[in-house]
Amino acid sequence: MSIFEAISANLLSPAVLFFALGLIAALTKSDLKFPEPLYVALTIYLLVAIGFKGGVAIAEAGIAKVWLPALAAMVLGALIPLWTYPVLRFGGKFSAVDAAAIAAHYGSVSAVTFIAATNYLKAINQPYENYATAFLAVMESPAILVGVVLGKLGTRASAGPDFSSMKTAIHEALFGRSIFLLVGALLVGWLCGKPGMEKVESFFVTPFQGVLALFLLEMGMVAGRRLGDLKKVGPFLLAFGIVMPLIHGAIGVWLGKVAGLELGGATLMGVLAASASYIAAPAAIRMSLPDANPAFYLTSSLAVTFPFNIALGIPIYYEIALWFYH
Amino acid sequence: MSIFEAISANLLSPAVLFFALGLIAALTKSDLKFPEPLYVALTIYLLVAIGFKGGVAIAEAGIAKVWLPALAAMVLGALIPLWTYPVLRFGGKFSAVDAAAIAAHYGSVSAVTFIAATNYLKAINQPYENYATAFLAVMESPAILVGVVLGKLGTRASAGPDFSSMKTAIHEALFGRSIFLLVGALLVGWLCGKPGMEKVESFFVTPFQGVLALFLLEMGMVAGRRLGDLKKVGPFLLAFGIVMPLIHGAIGVWLGKVAGLELGGATLMGVLAASASYIAAPAAIRMSLPDANPAFYLTSSLAVTFPFNIALGIPIYYEIALWFYH
Amino acid sequence: MSIFEAISANLLSPAVLFFALGLIAALTKSDLKFPEPLYVALTIYLLVAIGFKGGVAIAEAGIAKVWLPALAAMVLGALIPLWTYPVLRFGGKFSAVDAAAIAAHYGSVSAVTFIAATNYLKAINQPYENYATAFLAVMESPAILVGVVLGKLGTRASAGPDFSSMKTAIHEALFGRSIFLLVGALLVGWLCGKPGMEKVESFFVTPFQGVLALFLLEMGMVAGRRLGDLKKVGPFLLAFGIVMPLIHGAIGVWLGKVAGLELGGATLMGVLAASASYIAAPAAIRMSLPDANPAFYLTSSLAVTFPFNIALGIPIYYEIALWFYH
Amino acid sequence: MKTHPMKLVTIVCEAYAQDAVTKLLHEVGAHGWTLFSVEGDGSQGKRPADIREFANIQIEAVVQPEVSERLLERLAKDFFPRYAMIAFESDVRVLRREKF
Amino acid sequence: MKTHPMKLVTIVCEAYAQDAVTKLLHEVGAHGWTLFSVEGDGSQGKRPADIREFANIQIEAVVQPEVSERLLERLAKDFFPRYAMIAFESDVRVLRREKF
Amino acid sequence: MKTHPMKLVTIVCEAYAQDAVTKLLHEVGAHGWTLFSVEGDGSQGKRPADIREFANIQIEAVVQPEVSERLLERLAKDFFPRYAMIAFESDVRVLRREKF
Ligand SMILES: Nc1ncnc2c1ncn2[C@@H]1O[C@H](COP(=O)(O)O)[C@@H](O)[C@H]1O
Ligand SMILES: Nc1ncnc2c1ncn2[C@@H]1O[C@H](COP(=O)(O)O)[C@@H](O)[C@H]1O
Ligand SMILES: Nc1ncnc2c1ncn2[C@@H]1O[C@H](COP(=O)(O)O)[C@@H](O)[C@H]1O
Ligand code: NA
Ligand code: NA
Ligand code: NA
């Protein structure tokens, strides 16, 4: 399957088409709006479902298989900010705190992008390690912590008032709602394994793809409402939001292979490395680095990188994986 | 099956019984209340599901089969206000703007009534053209636009302030949330066809009837809370809200037959013609004809015509269709 | 199966593990929060689903089988406050109105505890009478009414302003949202029976256990947020909240057997007797006995008895039933 | 343009007091009210509105001075002792006196 | 610390008037607004916010006195006759005059 | 009936500032607060509350005059430079002085 077939296969999936529909809704100023509680409910469902499924998969596969690639994913997440920071600071001329904030977002991950990728693999009948969710779970926090430290170092400690303490950052990075749900559901799934899965499968697994499609309709609107901010972020960040994911995607795939994953798992590792957080990181950063400008990190991760990955990135990372594995 | 059997079969379906339960909740002043976000979520689900399903059906049947009856439906929707307007204006002594507003509602359609009708047909094992959703999609807007024009002509242009412009009306009629969701999901379904359906079927199709039952419980409460306004609308509008649907239902069935539909499809065309909008039209009318009194158009469509169609109308239109086809 | 196996089997079910996860979320002050509309939506779903299922079961089994144990359940619910009141009044030194309020809660029932119990029985493949939901439905109100009367007698009538009338109590006890939904859905299910069930099964039955797991995650947070109030209620109420359920559980099981139920049904009758209301009773009591202190009745039923029953009580009552039946 | 002085009475209380409070507003002669679902913290502890039992509402009513007087009196007598609640009064100006 | 007197204009109206009202706020020179989803009761009956058709919003804007003047005039002329709505003005003090 | 003058401080800010603001309220000596989930528009752009990142809250606290003073000072110093936010003060009258 050529890269073009791969991409068009992705573009014609319900998930991506609903995402596009959401973009159109925002651009045509339709009064269609998902109430925030619905957005939260869908997020909770997706995170719990993917976490639980991953936990069961770990119970099935055994931790022995999982720990090495999981560790690799974690380290990669922690390292990414270390090179993105200077790129932003000196290449993009961003202030220390803004560079650190953006770096944290690109080191962390987007659960929805990951989920969309698993859907894509399912659609093209490409098997993958179900326990890959574990990588998602461990990759979310490290980059946030590294980013906050970079930001604090970059700004005179005195600058920040007591409420934006490192403690806040650590608490958010470990107990923030998305991380907590994901890790928690993963542990629950791990503990109850297959028998537990049989009980809840018809709620957490069967309707999953449909729920994702509905959620991406909303995400399309959310991203679409921010397209206007693109001019605020400037050409550098636009380029950064597309080029960096491609680089990180390749690194992720390569690392996945080195860590002994199959084609599917390596693709997902690439997707994780390439994705930028827009739930966990913004919350943690806003609370612990309030001097960073959200217009930069939110717009780039939400209005540039997220749509790019959903539409084009995922099949591209898969092609990269194919190239690595054949 | 006699008309009485048909009606009682309908009255004993979960959907209608839950609707009745909702009415009782409102009349007994139970503190049961669906939070608005839940109402919105259920609406979104139903519109997306029915739209998507219809789109897939079009992809299956081919546009060649669909375009003629769809066009007929569209024209019928646009024409209905032209005769309901004088009836209301001179028969009911309504002001020009009120007559126009009510006419718009009865020319437009109620998606939930349509959905309840498809459920009814399924329950009595009466096959129908799945692409009938296309008629629902194209019938929603035309009448609204015609109604707004009638209203504007009826009132001195100067009367309305700049915010209630024709532009507002057109935008609402084309991008209002219910129309946008329905048409959008229809296009998405059309584009991905059967393979797409397989992915999301267990969310958008399997639980559909149950969700409808829950939604009708809420609609019963919503309608029940407005029964008190019936005295405001007067006997003429009460009669209008029941007689007009019967006439339009017959016309719709006949037109469906002429347009080459089978028994099931013609029944649905009749239901669409008979139904009155209570989502798309009220929003568009309130914004573009703010001088029209909502107590008239909302009460008649929501508290008279909607319950009548759900409980009695649907089986009656089916009987009319049987009569036309045998 | 020993009591310890029974308990650990329960503790490792997804439902209970998610409940524990919710407790942890509250204790670690995670910013995870279910929006109230989601909580309401889940409650509505669970009550309608369990009610509808029970109604269909009654239609299947025939009222002849159901009325006697249902009557027994009703009487038991009405009697429980009569002995819990003096225990609280003289043993616990509570004011008349507080004693009456708490008594009402322990005479009434917790639908979620009942649902969790049915799940537990399903998990250990213990059959039970599906129409047991009827007992849940009839046990909710009587104790509330008895409790309110006790409270009014205990306090000088003049003390309460007109807004806290007996009328309010009766209306709340009969039309309060949880009772109304449960009884209403039960009647709907009863009326449409098996054919109706086939239509909505894939929404109200298939995903049920998964929804319960998600709901218990929320309930864990809700209970966890109140653990801090435990010091307010004092050691007596703590003990009361655990010992009373055990006594009531045993009585309930015994009564179930006397009333001719099988092992499963008797267990559920025990669970109902042991459970304390935290939806219907608090609403009715707060409105009709505003002088009663919610810190007492809410904390004990929500933060003591509910978690105890979910984690340990259910398997214990089952063991008691085994003991009675063998 | 000509405005008329009125009193805005703001009541924050637990959700279960809603019917009692709106009934009272009607009794003392308020012609309308606006209700907000809110969260809060006060002497009786946090009310995070996670479940209805711990939900708060804020009710605002624009009323004639004498109505405000009666309203506050009744609140102090019947409600303050029983409910988690605060109430306060402030001065506002409206356009259509007859409406209030 | 130095505060500056401003006017707080509060508008309660049906949800469908939102675009028209915010458009008006912009025209008369308000630099921002805050919107609440509310329920209400008034001369045109209860608005329980069960469906959007019966939902209310409250919009608050802190503005310069002359802006408040213009705003109330326009509301009285174009909006009061058409919508279920009330509006009132009160005095507030802000820190950053330039912001409003 | 006897009322006592108090200050009502109203703060509108992005949702992520909630913990910091309530912490501050506690520090400066407020005895309670009420929180609203709101949408808004201002110099930093629309906040449609579609996702938490773009959600607003309004926090109201009835406080003693000197508390209001301290509160506004701290807001101006630590919060205004960092958050999308406004704050203003107005005069209200309460019944139970001791409560605030
Ligand atoms: N000083 C205050 N300022 C604003 N709101 C308050 C204040 N004190 C209490 N409240 C509100 O009133 C509710 C009940 O107050 P309390 O009875 O003190 O717990 C609280 O949950 C808050 O929403
Ligand atoms: N006296 C009042 N005090 C507070 N809010 C009011 C008052 N009168 C009306 N409202 C609000 O304004 C809305 C429209 O008022 P009306 O046009 O009188 O129905 C009502 O639904 C209430 O939310
Ligand atoms: N003039 C105003 N009147 C009322 N609310 C305002 C005003 N200006 C700003 N706000 C609110 O404060 C939030 C932050 O304001 P800003 O920092 O100007 O974007 C906005 O989203 C609005 O909710
Ligand atoms: Na990443
Ligand atoms: Na029609
Ligand atoms: Na009980």
GROMACS .gro file of N, CA and C in nm, chain A residues 28-32, chain B residues 108 140-142 144-145 148 163 165-181 183 277 279-289, chain E residues 15-16 19 52-53:
model
  144
   28THR      N    1  -1.773   2.761   0.962
   28THR     CA    2  -1.897   2.820   0.911
   28THR      C    3  -1.977   2.885   1.024
   29LYS      N    4  -1.915   2.892   1.144
   29LYS     CA    5  -1.983   2.953   1.259
   29LYS      C    6  -2.120   2.892   1.283
   30SER      N    7  -2.133   2.760   1.261
   30SER     CA    8  -2.257   2.692   1.298
   30SER      C    9  -2.277   2.707   1.448
   31ASP      N   10  -2.404   2.715   1.493
   31ASP     CA   11  -2.425   2.728   1.638
   31ASP      C   12  -2.418   2.591   1.705
   32LEU      N   13  -2.372   2.489   1.630
   32LEU     CA   14  -2.352   2.358   1.691
   32LEU      C   15  -2.245   2.369   1.799
  434SER      N   16  -4.144   2.282   0.792
  434SER     CA   17  -4.022   2.212   0.831
  434SER      C   18  -4.059   2.080   0.900
  466GLU      N   19  -3.583   2.017   0.599
  466GLU     CA   20  -3.581   2.098   0.721
  466GLU      C   21  -3.573   2.248   0.690
  467SER      N   22  -3.487   2.287   0.597
  467SER     CA   23  -3.460   2.430   0.576
  467SER      C   24  -3.560   2.506   0.489
  468PRO      N   25  -3.600   2.450   0.372
  468PRO     CA   26  -3.675   2.535   0.277
  468PRO      C   27  -3.791   2.610   0.341
  470ILE      N   28  -3.841   2.700   0.639
  470ILE     CA   29  -3.798   2.806   0.731
  470ILE      C   30  -3.769   2.933   0.651
  471LEU      N   31  -3.697   2.918   0.540
  471LEU     CA   32  -3.664   3.035   0.459
  471LEU      C   33  -3.791   3.098   0.403
  474VAL      N   34  -3.970   3.286   0.677
  474VAL     CA   35  -3.907   3.413   0.715
  474VAL      C   36  -3.939   3.519   0.610
  489PHE      N   37  -3.050   4.355   1.370
  489PHE     CA   38  -3.001   4.221   1.411
  489PHE      C   39  -3.089   4.107   1.361
  491SER      N   40  -3.186   4.013   1.061
  491SER     CA   41  -3.175   4.029   0.917
  491SER      C   42  -3.205   3.898   0.845
  492MET      N   43  -3.229   3.907   0.715
  492MET     CA   44  -3.249   3.788   0.633
  492MET      C   45  -3.122   3.702   0.638
  493LYS      N   46  -3.007   3.767   0.647
  493LYS     CA   47  -2.881   3.693   0.652
  493LYS      C   48  -2.882   3.596   0.770
  494THR      N   49  -2.925   3.647   0.886
  494THR     CA   50  -2.934   3.561   1.004
  494THR      C   51  -3.018   3.438   0.973
  495ALA      N   52  -3.133   3.463   0.909
  495ALA     CA   53  -3.225   3.353   0.880
  495ALA      C   54  -3.159   3.248   0.792
  496ILE      N   55  -3.096   3.293   0.685
  496ILE     CA   56  -3.034   3.198   0.592
  496ILE      C   57  -2.924   3.119   0.664
  497HIS      N   58  -2.841   3.190   0.741
  497HIS     CA   59  -2.733   3.120   0.811
  497HIS      C   60  -2.790   3.016   0.906
  498GLU      N   61  -2.890   3.056   0.984
  498GLU     CA   62  -2.951   2.961   1.078
  498GLU      C   63  -3.013   2.843   1.004
  499ALA      N   64  -3.079   2.872   0.892
  499ALA     CA   65  -3.150   2.766   0.820
  499ALA      C   66  -3.052   2.667   0.757
  500LEU      N   67  -2.929   2.712   0.730
  500LEU     CA   68  -2.833   2.622   0.664
  500LEU      C   69  -2.730   2.566   0.762
  501PHE      N   70  -2.695   2.644   0.865
  501PHE     CA   71  -2.590   2.599   0.956
  501PHE      C   72  -2.639   2.582   1.099
  502GLY      N   73  -2.770   2.595   1.120
  502GLY     CA   74  -2.825   2.568   1.253
  502GLY      C   75  -2.784   2.428   1.296
  503ARG      N   76  -2.769   2.406   1.429
  503ARG     CA   77  -2.706   2.282   1.474
  503ARG      C   78  -2.776   2.155   1.428
  504SER      N   79  -2.908   2.151   1.429
  504SER     CA   80  -2.972   2.024   1.393
  504SER      C   81  -2.955   1.994   1.244
  505ILE      N   82  -2.972   2.097   1.161
  505ILE     CA   83  -2.955   2.076   1.017
  505ILE      C   84  -2.812   2.039   0.985
  506PHE      N   85  -2.719   2.112   1.048
  506PHE     CA   86  -2.578   2.087   1.020
  506PHE      C   87  -2.539   1.944   1.057
  507LEU      N   88  -2.582   1.900   1.175
  507LEU     CA   89  -2.548   1.765   1.219
  507LEU      C   90  -2.605   1.660   1.124
  509VAL      N   91  -2.725   1.686   0.803
  509VAL     CA   92  -2.667   1.687   0.669
  509VAL      C   93  -2.521   1.644   0.674
  603SER      N   94  -4.148   2.122   1.306
  603SER     CA   95  -4.015   2.137   1.365
  603SER      C   96  -4.025   2.200   1.504
  605ILE      N   97  -3.695   2.219   1.680
  605ILE     CA   98  -3.556   2.251   1.712
  605ILE      C   99  -3.503   2.355   1.612
  606ALA      N  100  -3.499   2.316   1.484
  606ALA     CA  101  -3.440   2.405   1.383
  606ALA      C  102  -3.522   2.532   1.365
  607ALA      N  103  -3.653   2.515   1.344
  607ALA     CA  104  -3.737   2.631   1.315
  607ALA      C  105  -3.741   2.732   1.430
  608PRO      N  106  -3.767   2.688   1.554
  608PRO     CA  107  -3.774   2.788   1.661
  608PRO      C  108  -3.648   2.874   1.670
  609ALA      N  109  -3.532   2.810   1.656
  609ALA     CA  110  -3.408   2.886   1.665
  609ALA      C  111  -3.400   2.990   1.554
  610ALA      N  112  -3.422   2.944   1.430
  610ALA     CA  113  -3.411   3.035   1.315
  610ALA      C  114  -3.515   3.146   1.323
  611ILE      N  115  -3.638   3.111   1.358
  611ILE     CA  116  -3.746   3.209   1.362
  611ILE      C  117  -3.724   3.311   1.473
  612ARG      N  118  -3.683   3.262   1.592
  612ARG     CA  119  -3.664   3.355   1.705
  612ARG      C  120  -3.558   3.460   1.671
  613MET      N  121  -3.457   3.417   1.594
  613MET     CA  122  -3.347   3.509   1.564
  613MET      C  123  -3.381   3.601   1.448
  614SER      N  124  -3.462   3.552   1.353
  614SER     CA  125  -3.484   3.637   1.235
  614SER      C  126  -3.623   3.699   1.232
  615LEU      N  127  -3.716   3.647   1.312
  615LEU     CA  128  -3.848   3.709   1.324
  615LEU      C  129  -3.881   3.730   1.473
 1093ALA      N  130  -3.194   3.266   2.577
 1093ALA     CA  131  -3.067   3.225   2.517
 1093ALA      C  132  -3.055   3.269   2.371
 1094TYR      N  133  -3.168   3.268   2.299
 1094TYR     CA  134  -3.162   3.301   2.156
 1094TYR      C  135  -3.127   3.446   2.129
 1097ASP      N  136  -2.658   3.627   2.053
 1097ASP     CA  137  -2.579   3.691   1.948
 1097ASP      C  138  -2.617   3.838   1.933
 1130ARG      N  139  -3.313   2.441   2.483
 1130ARG     CA  140  -3.258   2.573   2.452
 1130ARG      C  141  -3.370   2.675   2.432
 1131GLU      N  142  -3.483   2.631   2.374
 1131GLU     CA  143  -3.595   2.721   2.348
 1131GLU      C  144  -3.645   2.787   2.477
   0.00000   0.00000   0.00000
